[in-house]
Short mmCIF file of C-alpha atoms and ligand atoms in Angstrom, two decimals:
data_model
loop_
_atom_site.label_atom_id
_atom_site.label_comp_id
_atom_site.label_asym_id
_atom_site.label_seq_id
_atom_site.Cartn_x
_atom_site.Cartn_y
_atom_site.Cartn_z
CA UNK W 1053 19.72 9.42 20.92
CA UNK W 1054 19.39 9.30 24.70
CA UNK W 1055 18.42 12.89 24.88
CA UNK W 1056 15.88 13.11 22.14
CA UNK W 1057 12.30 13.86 23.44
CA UNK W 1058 10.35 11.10 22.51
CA UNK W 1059 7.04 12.83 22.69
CA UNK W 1060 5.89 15.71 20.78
CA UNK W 1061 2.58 17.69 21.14
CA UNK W 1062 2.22 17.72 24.99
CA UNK W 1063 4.52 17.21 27.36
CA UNK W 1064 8.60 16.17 26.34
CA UNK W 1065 9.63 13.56 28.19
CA UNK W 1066 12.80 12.85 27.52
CA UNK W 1067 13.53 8.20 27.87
CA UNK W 1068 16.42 9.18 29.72
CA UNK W 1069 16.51 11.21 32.87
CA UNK W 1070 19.76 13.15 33.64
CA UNK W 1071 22.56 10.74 34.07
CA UNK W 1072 20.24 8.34 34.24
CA UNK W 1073 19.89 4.82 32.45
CA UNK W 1074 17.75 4.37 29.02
CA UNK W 1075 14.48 2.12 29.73
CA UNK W 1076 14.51 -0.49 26.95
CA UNK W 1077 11.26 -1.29 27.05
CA UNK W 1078 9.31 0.61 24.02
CA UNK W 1079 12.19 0.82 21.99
CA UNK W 1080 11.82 -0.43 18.13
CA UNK W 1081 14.61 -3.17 17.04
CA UNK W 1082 16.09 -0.63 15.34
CA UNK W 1083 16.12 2.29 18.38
CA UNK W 1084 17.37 -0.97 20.54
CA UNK W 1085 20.72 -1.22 18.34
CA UNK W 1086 20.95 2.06 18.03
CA UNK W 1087 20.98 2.63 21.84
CA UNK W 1088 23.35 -0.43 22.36
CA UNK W 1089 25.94 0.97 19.94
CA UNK W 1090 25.49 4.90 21.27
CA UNK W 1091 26.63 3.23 24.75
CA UNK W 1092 29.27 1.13 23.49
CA UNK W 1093 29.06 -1.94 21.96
CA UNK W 1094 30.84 -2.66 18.52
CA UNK W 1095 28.46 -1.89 15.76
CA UNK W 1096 29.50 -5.66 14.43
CA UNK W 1097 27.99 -6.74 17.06
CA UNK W 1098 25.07 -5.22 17.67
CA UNK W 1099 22.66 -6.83 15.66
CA UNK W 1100 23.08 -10.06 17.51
CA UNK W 1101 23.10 -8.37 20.76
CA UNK W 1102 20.12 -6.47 20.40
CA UNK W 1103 18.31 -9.83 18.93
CA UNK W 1104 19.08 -11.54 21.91
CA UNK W 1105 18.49 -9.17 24.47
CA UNK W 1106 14.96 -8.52 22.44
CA UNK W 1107 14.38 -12.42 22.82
CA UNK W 1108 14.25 -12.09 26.66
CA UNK W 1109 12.36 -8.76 26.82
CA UNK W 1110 9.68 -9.84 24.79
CA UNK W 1111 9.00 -13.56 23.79
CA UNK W 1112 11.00 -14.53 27.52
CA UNK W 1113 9.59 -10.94 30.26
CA UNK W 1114 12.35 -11.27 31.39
CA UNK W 1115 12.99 -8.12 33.97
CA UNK W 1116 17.02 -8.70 34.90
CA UNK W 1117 19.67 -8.58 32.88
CA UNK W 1118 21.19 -11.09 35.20
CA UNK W 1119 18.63 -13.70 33.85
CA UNK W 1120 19.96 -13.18 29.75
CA UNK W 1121 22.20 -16.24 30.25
CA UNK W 1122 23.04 -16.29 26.65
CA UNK W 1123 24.70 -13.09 26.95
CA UNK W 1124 28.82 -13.41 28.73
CA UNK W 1125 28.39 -12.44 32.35
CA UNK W 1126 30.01 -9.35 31.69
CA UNK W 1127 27.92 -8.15 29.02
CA UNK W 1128 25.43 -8.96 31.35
CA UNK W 1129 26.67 -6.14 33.96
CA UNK W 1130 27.49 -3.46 31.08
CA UNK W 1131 24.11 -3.68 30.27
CA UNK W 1132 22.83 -3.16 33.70
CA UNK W 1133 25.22 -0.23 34.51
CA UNK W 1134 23.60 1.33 31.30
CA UNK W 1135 19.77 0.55 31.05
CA UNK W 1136 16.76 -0.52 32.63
CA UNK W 1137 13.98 -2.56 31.96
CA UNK W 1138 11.14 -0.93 33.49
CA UNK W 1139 7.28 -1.17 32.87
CA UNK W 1140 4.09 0.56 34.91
CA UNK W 1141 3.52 -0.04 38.50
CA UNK W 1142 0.29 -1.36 38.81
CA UNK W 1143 -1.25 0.73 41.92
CA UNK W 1144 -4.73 -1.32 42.20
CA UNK W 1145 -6.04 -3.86 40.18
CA UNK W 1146 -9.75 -4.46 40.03
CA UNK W 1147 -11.56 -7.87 39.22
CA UNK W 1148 -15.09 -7.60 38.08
CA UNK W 1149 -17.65 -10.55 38.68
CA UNK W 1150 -17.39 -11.27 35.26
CA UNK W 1151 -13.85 -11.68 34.96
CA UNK W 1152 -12.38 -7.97 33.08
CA UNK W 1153 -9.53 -6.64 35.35
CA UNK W 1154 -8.52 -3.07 35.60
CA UNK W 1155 -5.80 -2.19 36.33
CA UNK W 1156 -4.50 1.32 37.18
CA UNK W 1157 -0.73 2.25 36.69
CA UNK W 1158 1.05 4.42 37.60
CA UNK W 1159 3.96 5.99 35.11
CA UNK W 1160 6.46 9.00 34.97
CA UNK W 1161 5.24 11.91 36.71
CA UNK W 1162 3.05 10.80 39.20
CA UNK W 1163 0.26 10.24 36.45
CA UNK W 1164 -2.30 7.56 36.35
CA UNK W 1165 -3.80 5.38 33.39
CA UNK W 1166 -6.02 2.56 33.01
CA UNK W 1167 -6.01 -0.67 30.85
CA UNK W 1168 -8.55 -3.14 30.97
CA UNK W 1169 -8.31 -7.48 30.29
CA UNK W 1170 -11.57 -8.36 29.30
CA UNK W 1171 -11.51 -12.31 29.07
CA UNK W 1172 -13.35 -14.34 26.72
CA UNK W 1173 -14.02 -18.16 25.76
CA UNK W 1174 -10.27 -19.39 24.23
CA UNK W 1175 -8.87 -15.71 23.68
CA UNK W 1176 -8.63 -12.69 25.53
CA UNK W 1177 -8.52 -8.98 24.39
CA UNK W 1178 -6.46 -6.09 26.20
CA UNK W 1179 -7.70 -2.66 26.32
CA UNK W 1180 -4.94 0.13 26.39
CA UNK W 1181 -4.71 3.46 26.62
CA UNK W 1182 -2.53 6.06 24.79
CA UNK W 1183 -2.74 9.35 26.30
CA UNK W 1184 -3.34 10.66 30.38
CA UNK W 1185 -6.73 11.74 29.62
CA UNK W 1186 -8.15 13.02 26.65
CA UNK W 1187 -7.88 16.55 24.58
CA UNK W 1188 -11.17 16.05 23.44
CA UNK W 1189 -14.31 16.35 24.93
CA UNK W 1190 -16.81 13.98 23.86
CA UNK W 1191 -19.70 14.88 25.80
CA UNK W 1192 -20.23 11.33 26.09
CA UNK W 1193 -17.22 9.93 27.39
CA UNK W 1194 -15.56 10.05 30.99
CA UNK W 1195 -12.15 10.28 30.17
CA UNK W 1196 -13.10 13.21 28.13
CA UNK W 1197 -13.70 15.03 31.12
CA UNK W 1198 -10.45 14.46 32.70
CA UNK W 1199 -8.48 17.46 31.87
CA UNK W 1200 -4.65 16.60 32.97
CA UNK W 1201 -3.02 15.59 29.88
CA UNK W 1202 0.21 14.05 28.28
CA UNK W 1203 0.92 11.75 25.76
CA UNK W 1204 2.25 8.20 26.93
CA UNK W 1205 5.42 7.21 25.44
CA UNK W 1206 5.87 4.01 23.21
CA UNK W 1207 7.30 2.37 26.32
CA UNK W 1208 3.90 3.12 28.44
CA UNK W 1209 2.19 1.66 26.03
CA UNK W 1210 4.08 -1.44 25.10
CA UNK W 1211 4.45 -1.58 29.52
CA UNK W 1212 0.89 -2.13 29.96
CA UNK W 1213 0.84 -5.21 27.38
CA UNK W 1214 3.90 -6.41 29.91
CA UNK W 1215 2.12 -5.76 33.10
CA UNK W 1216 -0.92 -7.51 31.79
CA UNK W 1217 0.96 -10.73 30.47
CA UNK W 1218 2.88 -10.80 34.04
CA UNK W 1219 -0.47 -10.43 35.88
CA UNK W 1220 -1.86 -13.65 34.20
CA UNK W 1221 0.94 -15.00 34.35
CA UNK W 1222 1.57 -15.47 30.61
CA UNK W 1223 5.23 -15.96 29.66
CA UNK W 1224 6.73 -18.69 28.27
CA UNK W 1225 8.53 -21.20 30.73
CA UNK W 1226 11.57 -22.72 29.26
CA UNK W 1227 11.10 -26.20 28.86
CA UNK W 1228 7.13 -26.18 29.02
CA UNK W 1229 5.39 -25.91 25.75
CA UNK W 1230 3.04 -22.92 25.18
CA UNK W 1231 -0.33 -23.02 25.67
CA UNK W 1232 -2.66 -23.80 22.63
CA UNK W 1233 -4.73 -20.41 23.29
CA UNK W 1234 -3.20 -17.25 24.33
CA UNK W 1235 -4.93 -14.67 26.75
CA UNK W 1236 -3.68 -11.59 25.72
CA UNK W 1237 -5.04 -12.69 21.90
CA UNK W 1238 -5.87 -9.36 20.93
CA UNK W 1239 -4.83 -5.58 21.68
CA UNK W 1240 -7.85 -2.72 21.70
CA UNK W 1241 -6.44 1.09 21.49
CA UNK W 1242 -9.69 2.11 23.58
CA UNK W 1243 -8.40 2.89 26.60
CA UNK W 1244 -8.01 6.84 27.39
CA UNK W 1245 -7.06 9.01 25.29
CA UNK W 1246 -7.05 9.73 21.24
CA UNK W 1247 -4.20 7.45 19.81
CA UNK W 1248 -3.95 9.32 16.28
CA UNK W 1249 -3.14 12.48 18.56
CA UNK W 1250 -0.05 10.08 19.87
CA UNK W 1251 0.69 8.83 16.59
CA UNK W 1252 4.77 8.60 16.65
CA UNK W 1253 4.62 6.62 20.40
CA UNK W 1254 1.41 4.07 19.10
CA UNK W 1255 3.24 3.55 15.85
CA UNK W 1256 6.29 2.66 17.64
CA UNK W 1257 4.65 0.86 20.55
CA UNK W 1258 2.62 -1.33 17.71
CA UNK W 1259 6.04 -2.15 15.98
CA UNK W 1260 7.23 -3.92 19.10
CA UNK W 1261 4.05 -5.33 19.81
CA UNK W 1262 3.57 -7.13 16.93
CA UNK W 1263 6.78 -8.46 16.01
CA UNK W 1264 7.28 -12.09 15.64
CA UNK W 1265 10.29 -12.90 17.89
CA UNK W 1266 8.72 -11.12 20.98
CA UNK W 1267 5.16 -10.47 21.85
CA UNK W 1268 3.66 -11.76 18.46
CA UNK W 1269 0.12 -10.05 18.09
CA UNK W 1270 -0.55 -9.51 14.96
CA UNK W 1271 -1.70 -6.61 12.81
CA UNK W 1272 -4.73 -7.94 11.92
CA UNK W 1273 -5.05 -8.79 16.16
CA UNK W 1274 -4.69 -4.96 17.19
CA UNK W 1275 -7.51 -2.38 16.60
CA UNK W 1276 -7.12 0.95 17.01
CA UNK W 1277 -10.45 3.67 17.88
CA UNK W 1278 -10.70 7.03 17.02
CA UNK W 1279 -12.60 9.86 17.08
CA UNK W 1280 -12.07 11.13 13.13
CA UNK W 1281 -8.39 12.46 13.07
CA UNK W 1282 -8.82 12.21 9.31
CA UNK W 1283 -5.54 13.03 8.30
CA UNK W 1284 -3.69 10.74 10.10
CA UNK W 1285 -6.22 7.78 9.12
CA UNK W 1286 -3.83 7.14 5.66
CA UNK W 1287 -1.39 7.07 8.02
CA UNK W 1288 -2.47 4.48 10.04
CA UNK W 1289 -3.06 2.20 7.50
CA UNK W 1290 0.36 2.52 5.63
CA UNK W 1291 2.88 2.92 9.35
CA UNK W 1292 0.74 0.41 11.16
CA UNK W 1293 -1.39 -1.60 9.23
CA UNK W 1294 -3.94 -2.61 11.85
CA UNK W 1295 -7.62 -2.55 11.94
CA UNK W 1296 -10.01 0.72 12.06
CA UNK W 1297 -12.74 1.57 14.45
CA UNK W 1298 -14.04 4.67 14.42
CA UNK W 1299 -16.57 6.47 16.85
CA UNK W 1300 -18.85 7.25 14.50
CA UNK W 1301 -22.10 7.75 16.92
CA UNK W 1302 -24.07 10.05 15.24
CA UNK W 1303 -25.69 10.53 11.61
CA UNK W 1304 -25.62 13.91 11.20
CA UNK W 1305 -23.19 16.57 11.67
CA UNK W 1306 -25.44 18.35 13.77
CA UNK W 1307 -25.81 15.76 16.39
CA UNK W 1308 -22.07 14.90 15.62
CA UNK W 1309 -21.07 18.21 16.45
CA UNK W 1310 -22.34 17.48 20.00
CA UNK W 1311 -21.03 14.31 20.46
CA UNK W 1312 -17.70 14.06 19.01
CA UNK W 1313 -16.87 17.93 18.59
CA UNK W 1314 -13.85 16.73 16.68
CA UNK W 1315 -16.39 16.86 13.60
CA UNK W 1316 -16.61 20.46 13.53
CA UNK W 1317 -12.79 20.29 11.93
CA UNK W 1318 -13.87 16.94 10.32
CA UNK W 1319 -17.20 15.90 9.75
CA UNK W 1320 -19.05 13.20 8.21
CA UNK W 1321 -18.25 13.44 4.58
CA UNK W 1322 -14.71 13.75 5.21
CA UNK W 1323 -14.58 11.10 7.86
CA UNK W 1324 -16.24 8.96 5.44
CA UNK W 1325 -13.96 9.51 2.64
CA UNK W 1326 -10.60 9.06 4.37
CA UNK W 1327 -12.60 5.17 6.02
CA UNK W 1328 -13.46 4.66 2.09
CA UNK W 1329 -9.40 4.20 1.47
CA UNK W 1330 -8.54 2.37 4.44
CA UNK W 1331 -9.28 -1.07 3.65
CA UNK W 1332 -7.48 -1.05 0.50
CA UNK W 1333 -4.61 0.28 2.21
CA UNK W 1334 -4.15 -1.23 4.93
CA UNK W 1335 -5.52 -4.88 3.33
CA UNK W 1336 -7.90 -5.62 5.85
CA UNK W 1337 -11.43 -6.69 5.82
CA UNK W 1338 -13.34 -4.33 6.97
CA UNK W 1339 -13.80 -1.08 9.37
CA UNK W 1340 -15.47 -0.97 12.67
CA UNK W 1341 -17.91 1.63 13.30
CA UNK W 1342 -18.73 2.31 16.78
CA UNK W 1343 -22.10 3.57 17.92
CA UNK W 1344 -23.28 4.20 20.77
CA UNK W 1345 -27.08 4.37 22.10
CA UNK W 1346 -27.75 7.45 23.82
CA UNK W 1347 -32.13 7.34 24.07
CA UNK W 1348 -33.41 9.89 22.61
CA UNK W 1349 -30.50 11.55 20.66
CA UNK W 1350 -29.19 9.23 18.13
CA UNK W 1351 -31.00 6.22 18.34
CA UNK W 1352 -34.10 6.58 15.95
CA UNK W 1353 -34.94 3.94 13.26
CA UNK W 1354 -34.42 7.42 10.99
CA UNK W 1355 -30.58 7.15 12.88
CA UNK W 1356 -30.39 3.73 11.79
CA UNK W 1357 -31.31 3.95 8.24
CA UNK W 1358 -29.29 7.29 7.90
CA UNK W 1359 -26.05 5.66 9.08
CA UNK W 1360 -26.83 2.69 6.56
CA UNK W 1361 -27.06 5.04 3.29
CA UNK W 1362 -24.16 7.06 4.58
CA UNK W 1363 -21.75 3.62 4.96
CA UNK W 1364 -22.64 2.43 1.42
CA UNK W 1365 -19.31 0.97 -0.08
CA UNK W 1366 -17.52 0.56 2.79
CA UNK W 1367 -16.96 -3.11 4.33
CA UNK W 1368 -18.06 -2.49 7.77
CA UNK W 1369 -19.71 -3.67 10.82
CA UNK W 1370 -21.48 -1.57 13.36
CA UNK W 1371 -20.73 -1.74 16.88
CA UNK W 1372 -23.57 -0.83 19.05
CA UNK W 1373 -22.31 0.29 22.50
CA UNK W 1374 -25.09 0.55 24.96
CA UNK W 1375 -24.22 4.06 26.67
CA UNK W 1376 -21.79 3.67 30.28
CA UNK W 1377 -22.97 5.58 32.60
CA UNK W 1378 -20.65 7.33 34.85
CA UNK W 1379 -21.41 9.88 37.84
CA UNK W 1380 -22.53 13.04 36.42
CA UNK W 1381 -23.34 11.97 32.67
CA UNK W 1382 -25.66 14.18 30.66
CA UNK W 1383 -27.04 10.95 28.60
CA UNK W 1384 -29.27 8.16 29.39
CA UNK W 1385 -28.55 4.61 27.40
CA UNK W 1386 -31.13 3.39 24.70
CA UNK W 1387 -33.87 0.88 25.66
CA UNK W 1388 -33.02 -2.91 25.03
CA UNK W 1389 -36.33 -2.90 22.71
CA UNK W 1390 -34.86 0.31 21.09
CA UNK W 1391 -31.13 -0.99 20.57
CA UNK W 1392 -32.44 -4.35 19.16
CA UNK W 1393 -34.83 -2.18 16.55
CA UNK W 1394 -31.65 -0.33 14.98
CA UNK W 1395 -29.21 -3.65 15.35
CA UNK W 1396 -32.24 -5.11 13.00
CA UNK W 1397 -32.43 -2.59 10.31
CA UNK W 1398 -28.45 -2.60 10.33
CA UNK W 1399 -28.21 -6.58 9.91
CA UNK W 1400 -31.33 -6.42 7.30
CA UNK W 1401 -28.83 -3.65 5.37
CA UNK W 1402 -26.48 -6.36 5.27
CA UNK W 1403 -24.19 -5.41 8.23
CA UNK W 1404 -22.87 -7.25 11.41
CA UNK W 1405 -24.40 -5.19 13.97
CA UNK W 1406 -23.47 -6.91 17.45
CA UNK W 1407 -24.75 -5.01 20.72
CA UNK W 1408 -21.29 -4.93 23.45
CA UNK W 1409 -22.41 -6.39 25.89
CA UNK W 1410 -20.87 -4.56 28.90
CA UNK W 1411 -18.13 -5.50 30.38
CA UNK W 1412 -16.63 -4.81 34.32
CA UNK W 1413 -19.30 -2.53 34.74
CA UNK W 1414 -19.17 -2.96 38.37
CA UNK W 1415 -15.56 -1.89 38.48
CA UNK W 1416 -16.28 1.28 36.46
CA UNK W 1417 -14.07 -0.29 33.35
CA UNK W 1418 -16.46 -0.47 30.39
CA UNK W 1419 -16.36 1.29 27.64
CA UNK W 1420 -15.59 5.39 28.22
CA UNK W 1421 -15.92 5.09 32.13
CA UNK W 1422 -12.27 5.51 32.58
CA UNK W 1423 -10.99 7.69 34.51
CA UNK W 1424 -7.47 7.63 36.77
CA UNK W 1425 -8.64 7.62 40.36
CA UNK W 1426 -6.58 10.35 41.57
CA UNK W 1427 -8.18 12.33 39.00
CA UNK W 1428 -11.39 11.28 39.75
CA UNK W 1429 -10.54 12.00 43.98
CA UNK W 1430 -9.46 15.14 42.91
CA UNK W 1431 -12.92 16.36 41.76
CA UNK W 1432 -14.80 14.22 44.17
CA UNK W 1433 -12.54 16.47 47.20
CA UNK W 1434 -13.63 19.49 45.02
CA UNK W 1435 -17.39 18.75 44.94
CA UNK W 1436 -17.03 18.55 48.83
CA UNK W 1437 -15.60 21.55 49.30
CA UNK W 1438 -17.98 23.39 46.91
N1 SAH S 2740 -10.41 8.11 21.78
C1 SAH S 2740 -10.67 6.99 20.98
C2 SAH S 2740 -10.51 5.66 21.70
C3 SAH S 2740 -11.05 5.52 23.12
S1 SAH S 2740 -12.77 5.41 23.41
C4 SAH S 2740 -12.05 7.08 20.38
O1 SAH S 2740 -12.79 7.94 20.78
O2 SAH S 2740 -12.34 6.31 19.46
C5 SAH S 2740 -13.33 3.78 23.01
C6 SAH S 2740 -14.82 3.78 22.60
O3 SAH S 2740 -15.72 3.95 23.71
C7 SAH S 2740 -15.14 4.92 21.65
O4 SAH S 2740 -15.94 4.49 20.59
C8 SAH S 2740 -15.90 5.86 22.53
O5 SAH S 2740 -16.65 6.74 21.76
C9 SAH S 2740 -16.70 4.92 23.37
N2 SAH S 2740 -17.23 5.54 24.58
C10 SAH S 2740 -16.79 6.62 25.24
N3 SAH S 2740 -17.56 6.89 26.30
C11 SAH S 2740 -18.53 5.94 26.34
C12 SAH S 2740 -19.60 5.67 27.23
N4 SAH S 2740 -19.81 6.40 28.30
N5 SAH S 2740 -20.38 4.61 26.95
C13 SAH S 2740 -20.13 3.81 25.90
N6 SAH S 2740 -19.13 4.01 25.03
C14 SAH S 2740 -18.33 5.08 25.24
FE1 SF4 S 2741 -11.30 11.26 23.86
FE2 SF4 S 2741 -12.29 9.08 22.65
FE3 SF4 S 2741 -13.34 9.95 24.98
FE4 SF4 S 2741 -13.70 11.34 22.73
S1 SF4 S 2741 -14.45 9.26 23.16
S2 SF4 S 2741 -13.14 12.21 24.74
S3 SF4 S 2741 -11.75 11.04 21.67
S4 SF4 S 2741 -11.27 9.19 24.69
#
């Protein structure tokens, strides 16, 4: 198992690097075991082992082996001659007036990604990302213009949920009891990158996030955005179980064409049918549709009243995203006026239709201005030289 590539499409990265030790951090309960036995330890005893050492990675943080005092010091050492524990290195961490921090990692490679806290009153919600960029080019989006791409592995993703909890300073202290509200409360796969074009890694990542002895988020705690890969949608529900958002943004295929150019291989009808099933199979409440107000382009009362007929049936509510503007953007956002006249004839169709209010603007972290900095140097040096 140590030699298997653990990511697919883009880039293989193997977990373990010639002769090198196996991170545990990403690894599913049953990939943990696995990996303790393939190095050694007695299959009998393996369960228990990899229970424990799960305990400290994941409900404890802990980051030594030394510190798993319920393991015989010389367990202890086996386990540090044979793996790591290793999460992102956070290179700079932004904190916007309002509070949302962004952080930038680094991970394998050299590469750079983004997650975002964005804190609110008694819970907090974690934006993460799932891919170096983005294959597809919304013509919307800033990440979509980054071009240097590879999937993140389940342990980059389950690593930024780490780095986050030991920024806050939010694991348990033996002895003290917990605090009554929690400020990573809730995950967001919204940070760069199309998750359902990572699926094996966010799967996996999700499994480790959400179980109950370790970092306990629930399914119905983690929502996951994407552009419309329809058929892994089914998929989603059944391997992961959380909730749905979709960028939806536009009400025709047409405009959706522009947008999200991921609806010339799926468009609207199709999108629409595979969101129809979710619900039922994943036993949630409802999908989230994500829209957002570019003036002039998909923001008409027609828009509004269009995207209303075309949801029929489905339990939804409608995310209006006032546009993020980044350096360069071909889009202007909607007028308040304008965003509160389609949030009206959504709510009077019997939706939820809150406006996001932006967050860490000032720190370029809302909402599709993400971008990693080296990346975003890079062009900035070629501008100059241009
Ligand atoms: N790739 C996935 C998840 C990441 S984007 C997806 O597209 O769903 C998270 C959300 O931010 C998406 O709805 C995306 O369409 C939206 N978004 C992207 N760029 C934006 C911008 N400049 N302003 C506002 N929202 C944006
Ligand atoms: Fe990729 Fe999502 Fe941005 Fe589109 S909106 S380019 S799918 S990250």
């Amino acid at each position: 198992m140590a030699d298997t590539p653990i990511t697919q499409d883009l880039v293989t990265l193997p977990r373990t690097p010639p002769q090198g030790r196996t991170n545990l951090i990403g690894l599913t309960r049953a990939q943990l075991r696995d990996a303790l036995i393939a190095a050694g330890t007695a299959e009998k005893q393996a369960r228990m082992r990899s229970g424990q050492v799960w305990q400290w990675l994941y409900h404890w943080g802990a980051r030594d082996f030394a510190a798993m005092t319920n393991l015989a010091k010389p367990y202890r050492a086996w386990l540090a001659e044979h793996f790591t524990i290793e999460v992102p290195a956070i290179v700079s961490r932004s904190v916007s007036a309002d509070g949302t921090r962004k952080y930038l990692l680094r991970i394998a490679g050299g590469h750079e990604v983004e997650a975002v806290y964005i804190p609110e009153e008694g819970r907090g919600t974690l934006c993460v990302s799932s891919q170096v960029g983005c294959t597809l080019t919304c013509s919307f989006c800033h990440t979509g213009t980054q071009r240097l791409v590879r999937n993140l592995t389940a342990s980059e993703i389950v690593g930024q949920v780490m780095v986050a909890r030991d920024d806050l300073g939010e694991w348990p202290e033996p002895g003290k009891p917990r605090p009554q509200t929690r400020l990573v409360s809730n995950l967001v796969l919204m940070g760069m990158g199309e998750p359902l074009y990572n699926f094996e890694n966010v799967r996996d990542a999700m499994q480790v996030v959400m179980d109950n002895e370790g970092l306990s988020l629930s399914r119905k705690r983690i929502t996951l955005s994407t552009s419309g890969i329809v058929p892994e949608i089914a998929r989603t529900a059944e391997e992961i179980g959380c909730l749905l958002a979709v960028s939806f943004h536009a009400t025709t295929d047409e405009v959706r064409d522009k947008l999200v150019p991921i609806n010339r291989k799926w468009n609207i009808a199709t999108l629409l049918e595979a969101l129809r099933a979710y619900p039922k199979l994943s036993n949630s409440e409802r999908i989230t549709f994500e829209y957002v107000m570019l003036k002039g382009v998909n923001d008409s009362d027609e828009d509004a009243r269009r995207l209303v007929r075309l949801i029929a049936g489905i339990p939804a509510k409608i995310n209006l995203i006032p546009f993020n503007e980044w350096p360069g953007a071909p889009y202007e956002r909607s007028d308040p006026e304008r965003i509160e006249a389609f949030a009206d004839i959504v709510h009077k169709a019997g939706y939820a239709s809150p406006i996001r209010t932006p967050r860490g603007e000032d720190i370029m972290a809302a909402c599709g201005q993400l971008k990693s900095a080296s990346e975003r140097a890079r062009k900035g040096r070629r501008a100059a030289a241009e």
